[in-house]
mmCIF file of C-alpha atoms and ligand atoms in Angstrom:
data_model
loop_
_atom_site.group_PDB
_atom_site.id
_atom_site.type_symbol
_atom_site.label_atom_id
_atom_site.label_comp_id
_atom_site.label_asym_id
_atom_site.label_seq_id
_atom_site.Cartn_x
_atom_site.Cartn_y
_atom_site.Cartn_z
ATOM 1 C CA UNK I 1 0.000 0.000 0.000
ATOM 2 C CA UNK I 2 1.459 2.912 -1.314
ATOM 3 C CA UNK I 3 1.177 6.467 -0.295
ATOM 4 C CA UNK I 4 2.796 9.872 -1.974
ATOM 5 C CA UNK I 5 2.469 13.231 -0.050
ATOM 6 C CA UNK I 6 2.758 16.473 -2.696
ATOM 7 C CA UNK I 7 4.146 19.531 -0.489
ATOM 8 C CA UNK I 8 5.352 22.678 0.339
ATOM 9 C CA UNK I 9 7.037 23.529 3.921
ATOM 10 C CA UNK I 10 10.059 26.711 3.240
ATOM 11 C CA UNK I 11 8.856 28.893 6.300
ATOM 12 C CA UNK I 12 10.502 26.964 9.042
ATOM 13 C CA UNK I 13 10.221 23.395 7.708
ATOM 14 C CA UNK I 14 7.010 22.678 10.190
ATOM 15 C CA UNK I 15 5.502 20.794 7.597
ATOM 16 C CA UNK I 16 8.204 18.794 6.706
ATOM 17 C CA UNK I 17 8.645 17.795 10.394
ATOM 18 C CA UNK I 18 5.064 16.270 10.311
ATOM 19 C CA UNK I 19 5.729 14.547 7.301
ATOM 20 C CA UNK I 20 8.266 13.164 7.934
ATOM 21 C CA UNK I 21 7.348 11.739 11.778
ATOM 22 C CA UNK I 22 4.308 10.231 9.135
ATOM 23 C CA UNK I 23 6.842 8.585 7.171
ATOM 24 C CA UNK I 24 8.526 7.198 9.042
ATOM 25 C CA UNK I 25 5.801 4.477 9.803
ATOM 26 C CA UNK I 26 6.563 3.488 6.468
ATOM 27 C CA UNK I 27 5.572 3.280 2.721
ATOM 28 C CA UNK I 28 5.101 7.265 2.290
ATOM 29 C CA UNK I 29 6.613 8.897 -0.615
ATOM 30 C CA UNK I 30 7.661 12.693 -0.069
ATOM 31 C CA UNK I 31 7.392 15.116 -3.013
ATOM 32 C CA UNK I 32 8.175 18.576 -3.074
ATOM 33 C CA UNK I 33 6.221 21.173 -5.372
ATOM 34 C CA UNK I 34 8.572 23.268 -5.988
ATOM 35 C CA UNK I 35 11.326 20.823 -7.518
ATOM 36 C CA UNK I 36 10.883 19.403 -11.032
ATOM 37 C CA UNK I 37 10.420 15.669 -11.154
ATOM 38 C CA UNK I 38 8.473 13.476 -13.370
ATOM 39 C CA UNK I 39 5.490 12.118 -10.718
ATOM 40 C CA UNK I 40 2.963 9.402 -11.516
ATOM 41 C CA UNK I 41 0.616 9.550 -8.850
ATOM 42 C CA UNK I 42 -1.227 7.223 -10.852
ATOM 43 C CA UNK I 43 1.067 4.452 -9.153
ATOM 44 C CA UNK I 44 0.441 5.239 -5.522
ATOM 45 C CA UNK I 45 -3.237 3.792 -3.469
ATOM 46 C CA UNK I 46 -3.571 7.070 -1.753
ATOM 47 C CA UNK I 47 -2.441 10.842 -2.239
ATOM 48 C CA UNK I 48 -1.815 13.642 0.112
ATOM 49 C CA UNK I 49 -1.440 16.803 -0.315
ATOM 50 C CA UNK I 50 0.252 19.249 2.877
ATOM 51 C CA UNK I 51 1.351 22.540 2.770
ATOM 52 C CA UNK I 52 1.416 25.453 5.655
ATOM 53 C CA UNK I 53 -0.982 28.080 5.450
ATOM 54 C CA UNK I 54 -0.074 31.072 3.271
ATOM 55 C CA UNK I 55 -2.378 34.279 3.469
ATOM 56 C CA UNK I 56 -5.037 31.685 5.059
ATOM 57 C CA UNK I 57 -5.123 28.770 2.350
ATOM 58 C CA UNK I 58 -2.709 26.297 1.131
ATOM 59 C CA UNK I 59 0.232 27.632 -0.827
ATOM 60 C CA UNK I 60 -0.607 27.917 -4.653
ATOM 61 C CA UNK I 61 1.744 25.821 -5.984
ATOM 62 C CA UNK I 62 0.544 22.413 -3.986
ATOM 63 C CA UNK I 63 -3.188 23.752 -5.462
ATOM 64 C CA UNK I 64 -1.601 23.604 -8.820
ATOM 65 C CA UNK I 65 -0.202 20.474 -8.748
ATOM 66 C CA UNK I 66 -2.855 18.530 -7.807
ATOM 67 C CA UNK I 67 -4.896 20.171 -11.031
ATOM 68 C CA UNK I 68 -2.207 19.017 -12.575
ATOM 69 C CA UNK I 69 -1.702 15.699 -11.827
ATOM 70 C CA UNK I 70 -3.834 14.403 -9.472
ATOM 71 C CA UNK I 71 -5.610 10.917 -10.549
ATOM 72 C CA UNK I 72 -9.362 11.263 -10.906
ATOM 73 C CA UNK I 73 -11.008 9.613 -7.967
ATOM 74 C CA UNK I 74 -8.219 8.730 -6.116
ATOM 75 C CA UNK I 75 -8.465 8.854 -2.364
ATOM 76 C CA UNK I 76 -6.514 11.921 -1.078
ATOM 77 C CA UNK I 77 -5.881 13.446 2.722
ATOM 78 C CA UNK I 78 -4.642 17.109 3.650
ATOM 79 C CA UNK I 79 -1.904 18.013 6.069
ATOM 80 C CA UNK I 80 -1.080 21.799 7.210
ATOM 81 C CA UNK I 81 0.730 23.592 9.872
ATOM 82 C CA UNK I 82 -0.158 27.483 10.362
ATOM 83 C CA UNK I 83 0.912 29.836 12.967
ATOM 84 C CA UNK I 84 -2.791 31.131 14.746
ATOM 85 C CA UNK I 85 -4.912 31.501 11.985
ATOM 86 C CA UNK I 86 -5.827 28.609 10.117
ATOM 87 C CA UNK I 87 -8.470 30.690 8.047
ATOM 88 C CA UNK I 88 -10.063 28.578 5.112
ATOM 89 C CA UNK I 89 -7.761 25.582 6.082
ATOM 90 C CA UNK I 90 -7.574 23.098 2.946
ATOM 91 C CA UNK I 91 -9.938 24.509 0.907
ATOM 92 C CA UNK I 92 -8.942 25.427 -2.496
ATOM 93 C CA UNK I 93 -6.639 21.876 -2.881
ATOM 94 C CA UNK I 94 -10.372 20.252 -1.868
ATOM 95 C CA UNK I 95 -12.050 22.090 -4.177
ATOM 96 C CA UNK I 96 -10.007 20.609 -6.888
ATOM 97 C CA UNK I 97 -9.994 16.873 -5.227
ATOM 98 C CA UNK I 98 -13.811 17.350 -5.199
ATOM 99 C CA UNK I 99 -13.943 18.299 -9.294
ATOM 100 C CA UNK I 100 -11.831 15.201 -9.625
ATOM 101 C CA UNK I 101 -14.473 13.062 -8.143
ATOM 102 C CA UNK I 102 -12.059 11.869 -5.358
ATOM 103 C CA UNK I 103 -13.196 10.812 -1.560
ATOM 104 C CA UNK I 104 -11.578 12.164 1.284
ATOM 105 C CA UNK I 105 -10.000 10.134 3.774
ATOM 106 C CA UNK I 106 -8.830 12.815 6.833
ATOM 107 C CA UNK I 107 -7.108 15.929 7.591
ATOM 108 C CA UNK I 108 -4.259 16.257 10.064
ATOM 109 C CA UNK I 109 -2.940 19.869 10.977
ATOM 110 C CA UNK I 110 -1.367 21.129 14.132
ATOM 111 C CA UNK I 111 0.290 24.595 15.252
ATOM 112 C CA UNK I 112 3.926 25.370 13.411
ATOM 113 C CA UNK I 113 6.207 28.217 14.719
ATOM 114 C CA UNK I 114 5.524 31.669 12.692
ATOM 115 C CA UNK I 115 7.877 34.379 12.482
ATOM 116 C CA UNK I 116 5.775 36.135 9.307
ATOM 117 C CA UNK I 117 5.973 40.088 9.405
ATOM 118 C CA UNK I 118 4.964 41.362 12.983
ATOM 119 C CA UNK I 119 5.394 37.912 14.924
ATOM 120 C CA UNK I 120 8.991 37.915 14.136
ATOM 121 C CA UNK I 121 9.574 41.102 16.607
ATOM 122 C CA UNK I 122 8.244 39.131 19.582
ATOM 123 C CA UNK I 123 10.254 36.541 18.851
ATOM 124 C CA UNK I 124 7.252 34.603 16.843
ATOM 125 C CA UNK I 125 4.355 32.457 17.499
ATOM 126 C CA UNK I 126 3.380 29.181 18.095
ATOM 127 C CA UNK I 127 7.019 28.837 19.294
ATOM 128 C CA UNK I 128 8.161 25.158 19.892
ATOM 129 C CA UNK I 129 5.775 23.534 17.310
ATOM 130 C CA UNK I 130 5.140 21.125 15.807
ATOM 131 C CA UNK I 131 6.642 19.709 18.903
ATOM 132 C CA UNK I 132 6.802 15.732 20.286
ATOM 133 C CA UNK I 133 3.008 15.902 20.772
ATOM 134 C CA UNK I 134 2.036 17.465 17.597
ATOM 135 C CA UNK I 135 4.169 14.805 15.943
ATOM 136 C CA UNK I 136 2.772 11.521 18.277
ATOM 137 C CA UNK I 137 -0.533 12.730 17.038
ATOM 138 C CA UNK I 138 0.452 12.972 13.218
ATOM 139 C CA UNK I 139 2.437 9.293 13.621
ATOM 140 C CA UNK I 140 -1.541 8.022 14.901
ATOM 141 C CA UNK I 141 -3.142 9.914 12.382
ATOM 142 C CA UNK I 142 -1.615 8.406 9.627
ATOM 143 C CA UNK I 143 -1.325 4.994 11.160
ATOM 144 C CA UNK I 144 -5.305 5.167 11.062
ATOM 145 C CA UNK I 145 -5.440 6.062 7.902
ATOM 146 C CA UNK I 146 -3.653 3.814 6.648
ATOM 147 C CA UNK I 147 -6.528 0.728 8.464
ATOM 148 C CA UNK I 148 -9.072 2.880 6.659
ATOM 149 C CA UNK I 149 -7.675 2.940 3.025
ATOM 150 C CA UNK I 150 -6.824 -0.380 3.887
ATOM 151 C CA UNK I 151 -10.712 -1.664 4.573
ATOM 152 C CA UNK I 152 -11.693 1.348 1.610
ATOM 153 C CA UNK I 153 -9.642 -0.944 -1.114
ATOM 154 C CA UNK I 154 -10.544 -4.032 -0.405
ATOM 155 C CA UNK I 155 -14.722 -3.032 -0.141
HETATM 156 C C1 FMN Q 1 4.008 34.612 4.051
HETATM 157 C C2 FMN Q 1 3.398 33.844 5.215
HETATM 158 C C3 FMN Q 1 2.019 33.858 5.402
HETATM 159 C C4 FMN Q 1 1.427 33.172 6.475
HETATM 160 N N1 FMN Q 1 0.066 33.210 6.632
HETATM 161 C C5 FMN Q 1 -0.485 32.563 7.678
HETATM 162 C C6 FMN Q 1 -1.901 32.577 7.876
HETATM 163 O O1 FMN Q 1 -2.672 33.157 7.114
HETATM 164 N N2 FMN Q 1 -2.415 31.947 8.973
HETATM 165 C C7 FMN Q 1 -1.602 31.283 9.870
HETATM 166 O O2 FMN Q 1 -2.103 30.731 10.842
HETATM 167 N N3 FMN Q 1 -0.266 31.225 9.685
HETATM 168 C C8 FMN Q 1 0.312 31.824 8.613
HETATM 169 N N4 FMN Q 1 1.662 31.759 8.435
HETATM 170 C C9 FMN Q 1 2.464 30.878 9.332
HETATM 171 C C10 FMN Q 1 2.679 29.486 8.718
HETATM 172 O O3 FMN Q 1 1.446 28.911 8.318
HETATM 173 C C11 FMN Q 1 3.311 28.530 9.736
HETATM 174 O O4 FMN Q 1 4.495 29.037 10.255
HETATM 175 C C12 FMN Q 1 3.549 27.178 9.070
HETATM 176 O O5 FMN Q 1 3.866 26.240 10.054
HETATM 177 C C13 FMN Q 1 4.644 27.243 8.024
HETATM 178 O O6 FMN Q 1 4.849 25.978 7.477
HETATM 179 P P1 FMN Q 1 6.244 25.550 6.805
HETATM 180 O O7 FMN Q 1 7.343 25.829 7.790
HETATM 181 O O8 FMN Q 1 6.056 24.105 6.529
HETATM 182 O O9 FMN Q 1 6.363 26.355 5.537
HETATM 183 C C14 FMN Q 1 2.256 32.442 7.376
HETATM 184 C C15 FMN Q 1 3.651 32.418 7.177
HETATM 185 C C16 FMN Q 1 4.228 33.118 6.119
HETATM 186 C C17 FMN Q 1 5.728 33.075 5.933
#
């Protein structure tokens, strides 16, 4: 069983750190947005797609790429990290998983330290995160989903 996760993480990494606690449970695929690579998504059971929040959404380029090359009806999950603020969360990247006819299977997110514009004069926000906690909790979440795409793929 086979999972790739499409992101974006520059501010402080927080993203990465969550990803990467995920992946280490085992057959998770990292890709990053922003580098070119040749992807077939088509080969993977399950897709994610995790970004931090940028101006209150997803970055744009993660939204891009899964227009781009996200399977139609593939099952898909969201990760983010944001500073206070989560504002519309995942939305735009579900908007385009919903055109694509494809079910959702969770969403994981959790606090990651901010130092955008003001913050970074008290010495930023959300300090600390994602910390051991944050990333216990994103280890669980994915171990779950992994029983539920499991039980989803064999219905
Ligand atoms: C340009 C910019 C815009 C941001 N906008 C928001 C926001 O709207 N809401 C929020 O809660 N955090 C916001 N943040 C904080 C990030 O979401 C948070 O630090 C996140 O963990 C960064 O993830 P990354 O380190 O994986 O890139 C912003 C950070 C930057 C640099």
């Amino acid at each position: 069983m086979k999972t790739a996760v499409c992101y974006y993480s520059r501010h402080h990494g927080n993203t990465l750190k969550v990803l990467q606690a995920m992946a280490a449970e085992g057959s998770m695929d990292l890709i990053d947005v922003t580098t070119r690579q040749a992807v077939r998504l088509e080969d993977y059971d399950c897709i994610g797609f995790a970004s931090g929040i940028y101006a209150f959404d997803f970055q744009k380029s993660v939204v891009e790429f899964a227009r781009q090359y996200l399977p139609q009806g593939k099952p898909v999950f969201f990760v983010y990290t944001y500073g206070g603020a989560k504002g519309r969360c995942a939305k735009a990247v579900k908007a385009v998983a919903a055109e694509k006819g494809c079910r959702v299977l969770g969403e994981f997110s959790c606090r990651g330290f901010d130092t955008f514009g003001p913050f970074k004069l008290v010495g930023g926000i959300a300090k600390g995160h994602p910390n051991a906690r944050d990333l216990e909790k994103a280890r669980l979440f994915y171990r779950n989903l992994r029983v539920t795409l499991k039980s989803f793929i064999v219905k």
